[in-house]
PDB file of C-alpha atoms in Angstrom:
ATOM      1  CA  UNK K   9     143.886  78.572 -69.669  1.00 79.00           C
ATOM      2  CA  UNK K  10     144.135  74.852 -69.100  1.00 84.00           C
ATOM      3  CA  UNK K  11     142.360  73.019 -72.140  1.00 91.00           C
ATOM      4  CA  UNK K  12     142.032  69.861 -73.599  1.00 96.00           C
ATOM      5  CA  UNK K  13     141.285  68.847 -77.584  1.00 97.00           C
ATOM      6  CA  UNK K  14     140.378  65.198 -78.471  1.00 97.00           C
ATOM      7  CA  UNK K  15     140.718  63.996 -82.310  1.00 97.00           C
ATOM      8  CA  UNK K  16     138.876  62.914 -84.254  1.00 97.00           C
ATOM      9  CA  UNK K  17     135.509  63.790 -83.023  1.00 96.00           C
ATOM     10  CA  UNK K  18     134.061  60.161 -84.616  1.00 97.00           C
ATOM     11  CA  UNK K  19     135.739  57.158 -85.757  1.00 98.00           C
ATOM     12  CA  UNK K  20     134.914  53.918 -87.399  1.00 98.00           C
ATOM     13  CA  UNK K  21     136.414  50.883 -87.614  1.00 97.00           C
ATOM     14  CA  UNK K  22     135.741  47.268 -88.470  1.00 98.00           C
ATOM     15  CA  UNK K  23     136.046  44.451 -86.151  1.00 97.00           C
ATOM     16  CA  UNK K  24     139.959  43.819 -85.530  1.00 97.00           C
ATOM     17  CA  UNK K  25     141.256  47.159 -87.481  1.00 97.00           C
ATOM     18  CA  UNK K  26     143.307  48.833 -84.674  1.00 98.00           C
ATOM     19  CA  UNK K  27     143.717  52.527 -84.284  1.00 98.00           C
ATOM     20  CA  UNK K  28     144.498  55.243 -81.686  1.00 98.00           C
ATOM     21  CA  UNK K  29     142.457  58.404 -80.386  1.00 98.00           C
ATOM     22  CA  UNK K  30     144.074  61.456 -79.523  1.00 98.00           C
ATOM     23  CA  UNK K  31     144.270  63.687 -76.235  1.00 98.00           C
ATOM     24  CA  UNK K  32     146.327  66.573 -76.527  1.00 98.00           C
ATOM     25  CA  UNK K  33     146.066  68.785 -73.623  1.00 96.00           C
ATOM     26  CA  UNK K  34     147.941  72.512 -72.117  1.00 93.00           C
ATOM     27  CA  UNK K  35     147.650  73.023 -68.568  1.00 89.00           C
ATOM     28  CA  UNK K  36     150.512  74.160 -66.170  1.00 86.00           C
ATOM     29  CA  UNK K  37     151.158  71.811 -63.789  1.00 86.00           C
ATOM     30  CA  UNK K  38     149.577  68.606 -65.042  1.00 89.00           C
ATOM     31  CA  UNK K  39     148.851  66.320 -61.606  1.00 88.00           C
ATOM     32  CA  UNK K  40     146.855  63.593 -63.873  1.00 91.00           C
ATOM     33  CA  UNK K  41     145.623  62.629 -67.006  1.00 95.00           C
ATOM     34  CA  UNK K  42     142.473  60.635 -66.878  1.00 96.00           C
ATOM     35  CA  UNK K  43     140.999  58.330 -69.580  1.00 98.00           C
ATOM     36  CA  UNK K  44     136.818  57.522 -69.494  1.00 98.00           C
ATOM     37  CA  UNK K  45     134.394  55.284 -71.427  1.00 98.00           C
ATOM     38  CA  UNK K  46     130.536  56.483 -71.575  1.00 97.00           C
ATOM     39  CA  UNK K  47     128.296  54.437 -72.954  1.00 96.00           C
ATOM     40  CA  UNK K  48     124.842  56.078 -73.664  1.00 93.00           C
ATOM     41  CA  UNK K  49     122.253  56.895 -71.268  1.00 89.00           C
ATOM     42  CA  UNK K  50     125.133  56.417 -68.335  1.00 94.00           C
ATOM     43  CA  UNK K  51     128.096  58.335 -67.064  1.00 96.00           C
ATOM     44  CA  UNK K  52     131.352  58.023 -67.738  1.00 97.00           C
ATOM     45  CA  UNK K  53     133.295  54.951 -66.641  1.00 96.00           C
ATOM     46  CA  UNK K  54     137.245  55.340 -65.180  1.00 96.00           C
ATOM     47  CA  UNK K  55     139.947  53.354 -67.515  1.00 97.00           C
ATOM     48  CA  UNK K  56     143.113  54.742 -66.448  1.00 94.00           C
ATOM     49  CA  UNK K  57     145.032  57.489 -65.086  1.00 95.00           C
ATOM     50  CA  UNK K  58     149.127  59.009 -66.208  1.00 96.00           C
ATOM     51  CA  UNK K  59     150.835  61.140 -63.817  1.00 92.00           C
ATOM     52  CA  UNK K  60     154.260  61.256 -65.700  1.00 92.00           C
ATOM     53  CA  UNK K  61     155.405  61.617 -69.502  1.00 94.00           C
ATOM     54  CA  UNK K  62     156.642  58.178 -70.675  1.00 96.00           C
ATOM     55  CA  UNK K  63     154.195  56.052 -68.577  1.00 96.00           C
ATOM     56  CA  UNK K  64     151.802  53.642 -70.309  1.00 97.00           C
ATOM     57  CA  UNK K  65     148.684  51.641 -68.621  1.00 97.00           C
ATOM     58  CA  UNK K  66     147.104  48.547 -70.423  1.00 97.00           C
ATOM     59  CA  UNK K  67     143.598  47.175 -69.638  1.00 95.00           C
ATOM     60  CA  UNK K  68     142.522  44.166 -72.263  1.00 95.00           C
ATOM     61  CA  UNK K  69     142.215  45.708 -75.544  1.00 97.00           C
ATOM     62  CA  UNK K  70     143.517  49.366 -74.226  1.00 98.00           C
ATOM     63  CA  UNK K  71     146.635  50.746 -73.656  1.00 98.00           C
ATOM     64  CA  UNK K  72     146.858  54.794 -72.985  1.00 98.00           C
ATOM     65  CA  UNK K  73     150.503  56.443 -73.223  1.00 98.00           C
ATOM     66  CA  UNK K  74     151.509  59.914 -71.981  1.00 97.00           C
ATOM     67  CA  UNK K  75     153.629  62.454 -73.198  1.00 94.00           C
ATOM     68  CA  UNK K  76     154.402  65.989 -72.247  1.00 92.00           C
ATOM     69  CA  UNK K  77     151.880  67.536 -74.703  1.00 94.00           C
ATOM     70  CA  UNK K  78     149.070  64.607 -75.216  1.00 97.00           C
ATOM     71  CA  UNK K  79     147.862  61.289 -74.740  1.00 98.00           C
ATOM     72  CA  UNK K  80     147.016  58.473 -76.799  1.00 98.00           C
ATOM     73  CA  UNK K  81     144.867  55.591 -76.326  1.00 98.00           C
ATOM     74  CA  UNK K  82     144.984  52.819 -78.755  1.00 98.00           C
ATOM     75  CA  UNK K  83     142.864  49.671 -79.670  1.00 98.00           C
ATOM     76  CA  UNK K  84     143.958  46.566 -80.593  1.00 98.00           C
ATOM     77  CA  UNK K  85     141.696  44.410 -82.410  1.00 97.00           C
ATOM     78  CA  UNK K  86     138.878  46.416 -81.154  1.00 97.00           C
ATOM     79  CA  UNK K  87     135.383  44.267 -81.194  1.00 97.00           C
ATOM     80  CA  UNK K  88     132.096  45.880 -81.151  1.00 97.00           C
ATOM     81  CA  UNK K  89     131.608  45.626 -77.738  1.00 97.00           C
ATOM     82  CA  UNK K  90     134.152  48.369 -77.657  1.00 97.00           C
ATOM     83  CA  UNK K  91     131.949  51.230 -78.835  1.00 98.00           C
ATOM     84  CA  UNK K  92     131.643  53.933 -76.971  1.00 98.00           C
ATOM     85  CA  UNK K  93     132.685  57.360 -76.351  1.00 97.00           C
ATOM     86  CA  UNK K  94     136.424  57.982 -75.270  1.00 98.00           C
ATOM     87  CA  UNK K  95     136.533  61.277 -72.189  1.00 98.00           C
ATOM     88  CA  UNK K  96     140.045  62.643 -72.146  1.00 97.00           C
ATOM     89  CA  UNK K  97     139.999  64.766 -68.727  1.00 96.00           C
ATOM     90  CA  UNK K  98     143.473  66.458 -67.333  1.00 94.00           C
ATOM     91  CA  UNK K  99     143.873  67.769 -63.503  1.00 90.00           C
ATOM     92  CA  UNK K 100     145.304  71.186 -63.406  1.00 84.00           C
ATOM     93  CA  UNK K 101     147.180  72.521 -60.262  1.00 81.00           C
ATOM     94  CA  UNK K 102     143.938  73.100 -58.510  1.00 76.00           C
ATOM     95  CA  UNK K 103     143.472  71.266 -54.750  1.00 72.00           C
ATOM     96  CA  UNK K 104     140.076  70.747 -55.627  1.00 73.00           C
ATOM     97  CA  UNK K 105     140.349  68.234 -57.674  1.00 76.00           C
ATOM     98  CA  UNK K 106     138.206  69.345 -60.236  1.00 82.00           C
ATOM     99  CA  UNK K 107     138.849  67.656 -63.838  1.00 88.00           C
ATOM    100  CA  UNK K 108     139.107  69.596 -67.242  1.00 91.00           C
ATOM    101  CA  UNK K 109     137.271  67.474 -69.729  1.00 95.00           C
ATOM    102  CA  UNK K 110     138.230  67.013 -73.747  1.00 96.00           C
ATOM    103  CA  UNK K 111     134.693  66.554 -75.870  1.00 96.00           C
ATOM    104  CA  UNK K 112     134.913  63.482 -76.421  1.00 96.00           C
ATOM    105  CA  UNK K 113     135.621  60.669 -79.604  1.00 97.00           C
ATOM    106  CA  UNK K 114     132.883  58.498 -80.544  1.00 97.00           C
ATOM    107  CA  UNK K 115     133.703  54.932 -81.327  1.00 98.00           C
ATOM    108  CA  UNK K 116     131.611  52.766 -83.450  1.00 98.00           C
ATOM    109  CA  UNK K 117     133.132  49.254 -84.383  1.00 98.00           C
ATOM    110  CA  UNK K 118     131.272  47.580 -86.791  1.00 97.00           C
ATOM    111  CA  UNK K 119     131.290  43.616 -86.947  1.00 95.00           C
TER     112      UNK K 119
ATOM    113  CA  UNK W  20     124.578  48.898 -54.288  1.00 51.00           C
ATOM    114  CA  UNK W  21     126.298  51.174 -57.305  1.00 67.00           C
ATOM    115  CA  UNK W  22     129.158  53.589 -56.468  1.00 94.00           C
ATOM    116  CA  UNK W  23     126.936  56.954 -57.071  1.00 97.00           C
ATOM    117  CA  UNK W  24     123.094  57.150 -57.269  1.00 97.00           C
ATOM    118  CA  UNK W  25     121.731  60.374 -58.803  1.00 98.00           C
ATOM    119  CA  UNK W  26     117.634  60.555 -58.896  1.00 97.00           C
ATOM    120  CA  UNK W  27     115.603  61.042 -60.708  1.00 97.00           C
ATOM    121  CA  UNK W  28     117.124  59.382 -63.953  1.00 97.00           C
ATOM    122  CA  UNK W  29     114.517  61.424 -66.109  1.00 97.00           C
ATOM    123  CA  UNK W  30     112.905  65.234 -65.188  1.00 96.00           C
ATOM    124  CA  UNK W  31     110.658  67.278 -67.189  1.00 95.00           C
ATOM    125  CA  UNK W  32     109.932  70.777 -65.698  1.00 92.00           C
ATOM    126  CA  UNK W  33     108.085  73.788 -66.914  1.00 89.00           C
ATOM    127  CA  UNK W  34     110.160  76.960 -66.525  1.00 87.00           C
ATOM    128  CA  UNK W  35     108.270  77.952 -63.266  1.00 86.00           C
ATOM    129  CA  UNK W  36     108.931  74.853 -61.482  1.00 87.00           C
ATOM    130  CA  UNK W  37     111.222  74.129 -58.657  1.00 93.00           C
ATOM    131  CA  UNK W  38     113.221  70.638 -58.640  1.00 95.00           C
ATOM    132  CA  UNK W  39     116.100  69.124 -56.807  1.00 97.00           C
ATOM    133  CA  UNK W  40     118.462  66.524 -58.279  1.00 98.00           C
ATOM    134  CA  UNK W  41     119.574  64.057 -55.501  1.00 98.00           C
ATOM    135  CA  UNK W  42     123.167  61.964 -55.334  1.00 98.00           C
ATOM    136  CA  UNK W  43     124.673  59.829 -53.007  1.00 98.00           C
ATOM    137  CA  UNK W  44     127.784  58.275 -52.703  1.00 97.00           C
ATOM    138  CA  UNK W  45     128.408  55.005 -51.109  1.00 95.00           C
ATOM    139  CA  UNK W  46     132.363  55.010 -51.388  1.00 94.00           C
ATOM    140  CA  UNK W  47     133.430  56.724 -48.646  1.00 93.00           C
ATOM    141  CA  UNK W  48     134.878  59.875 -51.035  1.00 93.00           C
ATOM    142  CA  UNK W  49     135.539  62.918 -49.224  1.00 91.00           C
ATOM    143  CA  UNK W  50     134.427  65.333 -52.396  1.00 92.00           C
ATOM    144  CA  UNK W  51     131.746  65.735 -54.583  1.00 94.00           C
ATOM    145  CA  UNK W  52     131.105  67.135 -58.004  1.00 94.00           C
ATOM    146  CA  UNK W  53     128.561  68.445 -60.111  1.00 96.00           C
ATOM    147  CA  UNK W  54     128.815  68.443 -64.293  1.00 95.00           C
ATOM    148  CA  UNK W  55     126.758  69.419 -66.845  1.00 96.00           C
ATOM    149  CA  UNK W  56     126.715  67.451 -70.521  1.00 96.00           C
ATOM    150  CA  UNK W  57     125.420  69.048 -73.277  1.00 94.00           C
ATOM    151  CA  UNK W  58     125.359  67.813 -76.899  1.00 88.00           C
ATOM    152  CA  UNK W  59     128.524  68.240 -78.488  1.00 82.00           C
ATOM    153  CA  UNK W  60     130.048  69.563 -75.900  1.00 90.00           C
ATOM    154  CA  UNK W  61     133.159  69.034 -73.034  1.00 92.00           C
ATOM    155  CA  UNK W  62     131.497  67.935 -69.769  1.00 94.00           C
ATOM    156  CA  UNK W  63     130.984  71.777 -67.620  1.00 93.00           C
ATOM    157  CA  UNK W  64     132.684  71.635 -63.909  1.00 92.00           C
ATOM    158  CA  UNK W  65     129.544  73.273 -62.016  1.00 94.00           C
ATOM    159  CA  UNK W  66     130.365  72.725 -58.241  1.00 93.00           C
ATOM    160  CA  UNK W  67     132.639  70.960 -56.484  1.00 91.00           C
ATOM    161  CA  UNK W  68     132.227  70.167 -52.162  1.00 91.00           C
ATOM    162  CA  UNK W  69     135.421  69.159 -50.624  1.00 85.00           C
ATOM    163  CA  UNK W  70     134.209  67.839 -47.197  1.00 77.00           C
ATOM    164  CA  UNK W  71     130.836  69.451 -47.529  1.00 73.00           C
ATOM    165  CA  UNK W  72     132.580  72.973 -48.376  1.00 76.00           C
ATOM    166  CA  UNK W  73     131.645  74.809 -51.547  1.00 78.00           C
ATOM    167  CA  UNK W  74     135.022  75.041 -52.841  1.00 74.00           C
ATOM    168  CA  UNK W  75     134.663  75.639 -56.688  1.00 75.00           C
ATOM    169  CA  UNK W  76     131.815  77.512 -58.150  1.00 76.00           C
ATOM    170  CA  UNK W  77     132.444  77.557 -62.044  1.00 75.00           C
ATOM    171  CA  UNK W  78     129.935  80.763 -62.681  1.00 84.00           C
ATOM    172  CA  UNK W  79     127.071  79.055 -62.754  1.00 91.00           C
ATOM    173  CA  UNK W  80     123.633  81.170 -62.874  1.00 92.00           C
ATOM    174  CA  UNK W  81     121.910  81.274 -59.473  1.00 92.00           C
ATOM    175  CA  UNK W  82     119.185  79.870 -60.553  1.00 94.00           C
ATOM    176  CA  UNK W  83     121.439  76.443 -59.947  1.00 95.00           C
ATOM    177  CA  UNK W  84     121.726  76.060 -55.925  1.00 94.00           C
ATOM    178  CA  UNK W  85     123.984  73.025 -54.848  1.00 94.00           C
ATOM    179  CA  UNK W  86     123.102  71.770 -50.991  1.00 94.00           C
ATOM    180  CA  UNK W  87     125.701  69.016 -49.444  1.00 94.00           C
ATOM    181  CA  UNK W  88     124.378  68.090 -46.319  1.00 93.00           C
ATOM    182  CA  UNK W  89     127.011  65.734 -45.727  1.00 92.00           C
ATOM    183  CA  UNK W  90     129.840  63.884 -47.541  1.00 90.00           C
ATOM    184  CA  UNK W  91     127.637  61.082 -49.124  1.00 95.00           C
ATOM    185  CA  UNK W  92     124.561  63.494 -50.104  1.00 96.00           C
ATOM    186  CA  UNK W  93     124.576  66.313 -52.556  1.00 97.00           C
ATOM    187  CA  UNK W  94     121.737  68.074 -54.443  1.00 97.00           C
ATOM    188  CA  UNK W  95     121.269  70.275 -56.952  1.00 97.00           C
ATOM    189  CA  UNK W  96     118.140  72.575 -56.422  1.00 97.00           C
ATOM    190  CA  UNK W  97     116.784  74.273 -59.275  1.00 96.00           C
ATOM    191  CA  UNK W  98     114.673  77.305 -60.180  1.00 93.00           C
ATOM    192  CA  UNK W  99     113.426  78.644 -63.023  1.00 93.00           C
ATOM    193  CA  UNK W 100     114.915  77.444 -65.163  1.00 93.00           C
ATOM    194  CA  UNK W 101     115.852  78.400 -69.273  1.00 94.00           C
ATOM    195  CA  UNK W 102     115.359  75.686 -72.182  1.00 93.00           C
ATOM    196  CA  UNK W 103     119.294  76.096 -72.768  1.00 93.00           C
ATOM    197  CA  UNK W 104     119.521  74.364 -69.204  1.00 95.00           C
ATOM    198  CA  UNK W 105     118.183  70.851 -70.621  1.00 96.00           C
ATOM    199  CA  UNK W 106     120.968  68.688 -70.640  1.00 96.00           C
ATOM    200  CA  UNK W 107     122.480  65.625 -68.482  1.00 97.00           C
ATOM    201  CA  UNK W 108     123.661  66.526 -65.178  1.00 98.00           C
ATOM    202  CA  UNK W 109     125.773  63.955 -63.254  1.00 97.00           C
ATOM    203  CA  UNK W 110     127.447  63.467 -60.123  1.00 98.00           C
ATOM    204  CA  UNK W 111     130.354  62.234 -59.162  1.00 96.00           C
ATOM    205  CA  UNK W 112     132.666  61.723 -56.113  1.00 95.00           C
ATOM    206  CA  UNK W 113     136.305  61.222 -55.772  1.00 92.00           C
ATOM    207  CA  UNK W 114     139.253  60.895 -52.483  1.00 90.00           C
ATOM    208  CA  UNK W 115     141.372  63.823 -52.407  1.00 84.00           C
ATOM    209  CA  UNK W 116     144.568  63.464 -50.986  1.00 80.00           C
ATOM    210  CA  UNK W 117     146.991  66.673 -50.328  1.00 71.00           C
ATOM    211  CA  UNK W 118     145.084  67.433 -54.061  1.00 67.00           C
ATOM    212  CA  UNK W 119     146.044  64.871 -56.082  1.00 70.00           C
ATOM    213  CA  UNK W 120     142.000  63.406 -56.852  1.00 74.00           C
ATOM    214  CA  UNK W 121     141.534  59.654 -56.836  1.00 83.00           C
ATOM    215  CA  UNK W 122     139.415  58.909 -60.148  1.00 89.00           C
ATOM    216  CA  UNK W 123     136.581  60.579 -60.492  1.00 92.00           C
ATOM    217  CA  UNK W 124     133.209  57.856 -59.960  1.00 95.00           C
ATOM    218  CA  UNK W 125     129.944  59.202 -61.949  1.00 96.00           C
ATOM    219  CA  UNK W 126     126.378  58.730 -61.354  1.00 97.00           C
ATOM    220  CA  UNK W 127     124.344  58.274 -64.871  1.00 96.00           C
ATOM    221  CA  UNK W 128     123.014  61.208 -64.456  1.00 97.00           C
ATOM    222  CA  UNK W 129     119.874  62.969 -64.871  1.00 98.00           C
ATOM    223  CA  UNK W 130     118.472  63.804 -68.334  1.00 97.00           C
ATOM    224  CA  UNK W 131     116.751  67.443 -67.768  1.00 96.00           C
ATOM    225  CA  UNK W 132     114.146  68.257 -70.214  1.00 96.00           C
ATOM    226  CA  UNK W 133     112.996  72.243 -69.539  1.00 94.00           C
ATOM    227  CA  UNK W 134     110.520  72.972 -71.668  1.00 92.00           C
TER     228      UNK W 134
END
């Protein structure tokens, strides 16, 4: 059964202390790993997606990397504008399309 | 004009009442999706409309009724209803090409309080 586990569930940080969250996924035949901010009260917003092991995207403070087994996304000098919580989501074999989604780590930076 | 538009943003219903959710896409996606978000809890496939055909229903109780008229409109019609249904229930659209999915685009959702 394809499934996805994100760690830690919550994290804190101060202002500039960098860190990395954790995607690790199973699923046979992995077609693309997708990364997601939510803030609350809206849905999740896209931030990048891996197709291959060894491939790394980098968007401002962001960078995700990709292995065979999980995915990391880590913060560099994260502010607190950078709160949020961090959707892991993996597509599966399936033509649909449909996305398998990890449960989530909540970010809180504190200034 | 955003990307996805799901109304109403808020719903209270009793659990005798009938509702529909509304969304609509202005990207030009050919598929549509419905989640559900619960507290503490992965984001649930529900439905998923690849050129306005059902092609994924995750088990969901009938009492949940997904209508996509076209490939910019779907709903989500609802029926009674239990309180373990409250929960945010968004929308999104992607492009699928020979099924590899463009990124997924969400709605924010409706928050649905059954009480």
């Amino acid at each position: 059964e394809d499934q996805v586990t994100q760690s830690p569930e919550a994290l804190r940080l101060q202002e500039g202390e960098s860190s990395s969250l954790n995607c690790s996924y199973t699923v046979s035949g992995l077609r693309g790993l997708f990364w997601y901010r939510q803030d609350p009260g809206k849905g999740p917003e896209f931030l990048f997606t891996l197709y291959s092991a060894g491939e790394e995207k980098e968007k401002e403070r962001l960078k995700a990397t990709l292995t065979k087994k999980e995915s990391f996304l880590h913060i560099t000098a994260p502010k607190p504008e950078d709160s949020a919580t961090y959707l892991c989501a993996v597509q599966g074999p399936s033509n649909t399309g449909k996305l398998i989604f990890g449960q989530g780590t909540t970010l809180q930076v504190k200034p | 004009e955003t990307g996805v538009t799901q109304t109403p943003r808020h719903l209270v219903m009793g659990m005798t009442n009938k509702k529909s959710l509304k969304c609509e896409q202005h990207l030009g996606h050919n598929a549509m999706y419905w989640y559900k978000q619960s507290a503490k809890k992965p984001l649930e496939l529900m439905f998923v409309y690849s050129l306005e055909e059902r092609v994924e229903n995750n088990s969901v109780p009938s009492r949940f009724s997904p209508e996509c008229p076209n490939s910019s409109h779907l709903f989500l019609h609802l029926h009674t209803l239990q309180p373990e249904d409250s929960a945010l229930y968004l929308c999104a659209s992607s492009h699928i090409n020979r099924g590899l999915n463009s990124p997924l685009h969400f709605g924010n959702g409706t928050r649905l309080t059954v009480t």
